[in-house]
Amino acid sequence: MTSGIDKPRRAGYDQRGIHVLDGCTPWPEDLAAQYRASGHWRGETFDRLLRAWVRAHPRRTALVCGTRRLDRAQLAREAERVARRLAGLGVRAGDRVVLQLPNVPEFFTVFFGLQRLGAIPVLALPLHRRSEIVHLCRLSQAVAYVVPDVHQGFDHRDLAAEVLKESPDLRHVLVAGDPGAHTPLDGPGAPDLPPAPDDASEVALLLVSGGTTGLPKLIPRTHDDYAYNVRASADLCGFGPGTVYLAALPVAHNFALGCPGVLGALHAGGTAVLTDEPDPDAAFALIEREGVTATALVPPTARMWTAAAEWGDADLSSLRLLQVGGARLLPEHAAQARDAFGPVLQQVFGMAEGLLNYTEPDAPEEIVLHTQGRPLSPDDEIRVVDEYDRDVPPGATGRLLTRGPYTLRGYYRAGEHNATAFTADGYYRTGDLVRRTPTGHLVVEGRVKEQINRGGDKVAAAEVEEQLVHHPAVLDTAVVPVPDDLLGERTCAFVVPAPGADAPGRGELAAFLRERGLAPYKIPDRVEALEALPVTAVGKTDKKALTELARELKGSPRA
Ligand code: OOB
């Protein structure tokens, strides 16, 4: 199954002759030149960066996970071993590999192993299931899929067996742990490796977007742009050799990976502690034990930590930076966190697509409590516009458009979607409604995109709707957010039963969606039957009216 290994290939093409950047939109040359000239883009690949990090401090601890500790030299050696293993299986530069691992060291040995080969990790989230993974494998034409054996009671080997059947390009499933019927990640590999590709303008990784349409999109991040994302974030957050970063959010997500995240800690000469248990009991014990100095949370977890810190007696004095982002943090919750943890709070408004906004570590309290931060780069271009793309007056709320040195110019292989997701001059339409303060900080006021933000987990309404209409008793459906005290929002699905059918209840639809392989966090929290969906004057489903209705129904008994 390793056809074409020895075929000579042209630079930039994978072994099937597909251009690696096929479907990726490069930055215009003049802007690329500007980003290089200003030192944002330094021509360094992640493979080179890892080597530099090892040379600087080979014995310094890179990763801690439970009782396991890897220094930088060990991390690089393990990555090289994975690279040989994958090369032995025929994985080559430019190939895509879906990586679905939780917060364990193997995530990084595989990530850097792929970087060594010039192969491209597609970073699936641990909670993604058959529907998402098959889509990611097909869209990226992945040749391999890397999974844990069992994680949080879910057997990823069974999932992988199903994915294999439905993904024509997928040749290998590699398991970190007990491989079952698949290939072990550990094992013999190629005796030699080809030279590491060294073009930093190539794609280094593909991140999964929160999505607004039927299926998740892939976000190409180049070495140049993502290394800048990591370096500039680490600088702004004051990361250094003494940094001990606790990754309590999934490292497959941009926030914990590179904002500054684990990669930022490694870049700065620090250490990353990996955990899958963000609950305060487990996390506080780790903070004490490892002397954690920085971490990142979504708002619901931040609230749990705040409550626990107010009552508990854990020694959290090592903590210098508590980042909260991914969803709206109410000012009163921000104030409570500040009271519980001291002046260490930082708000982060970011997106896998690129643009990052941070409140500065020395920002006045007013800024930290009431804004979601300021763009990271002096070359981040921001526009706040109305529905016709006209700039709104200063300080008014409008739609956020952005372009810059680490914001994508197009989703991967998504020509049609890109035509509406970007302006003609390359601004990304974030779908967020913001207002800009006189200091240049942004306040997130809402969104125009049809996405539900379930405590940081993003649910594209259309993706759930497209699954629901497959149910024989569902004629039509619309999924909208409902406010929720803890998660900020939950999902409500309105369903119109098919003629003659009884409206299916939540339990039945949840089982149906699980069966169809949808990630568990996308399953509607609430289901309401309607005779017909309300429509707007132009005949489209009136989501505004439905969102209002969901709000009103909130207190009533659930279906
Ligand atoms: C982060 O990335 P994604 O790709 O999961 O989600 C991006 C979207 C934003 O467009 C916005 O709608 C929402 O999540 N969001 C926030 C927010 N941070 C993100 N909404 C309100 N307040 C905030 N602070 O979520 C992400 C990526 C990198 C760093 C941090 C978060």
Coordinates of C-alpha atoms in Angstrom, one line a residue, residues 45 52 70 97-98 107 114 155 221 249 252 282 320 334 346-347 379 405 407 419 447 472 475 481 547 553 555:
T45 CA 9.8 26.0 9.4
A52 CA 16.8 25.5 17.5
L70 CA 10.2 14.7 28.2
V97 CA -2.4 13.2 8.1
V98 CA -5.5 13.6 10.3
F107 CA 0.3 14.8 20.1
L114 CA 5.1 15.3 10.5
D155 CA -12.8 3.6 21.6
R221 CA -1.6 27.9 8.3
L249 CA -8.0 23.0 26.7
A252 CA -5.6 20.7 18.8
A282 CA -7.3 18.3 39.2
R320 CA 1.0 35.0 36.5
A334 CA -14.2 38.9 34.7
Q346 CA -6.2 38.4 30.3
Q347 CA -9.1 38.4 27.8
D379 CA 0.0 44.9 10.6
P405 CA 0.2 38.5 8.5
T407 CA -5.0 35.6 9.0
A419 CA -16.1 34.0 -2.6
R447 CA -22.4 37.9 15.8
P472 CA -37.8 10.5 8.4
L475 CA -39.8 17.9 7.4
P481 CA -28.9 29.6 20.2
T547 CA -34.1 32.9 18.5
L553 CA -39.6 29.0 25.7
G555 CA -38.3 28.4 31.1

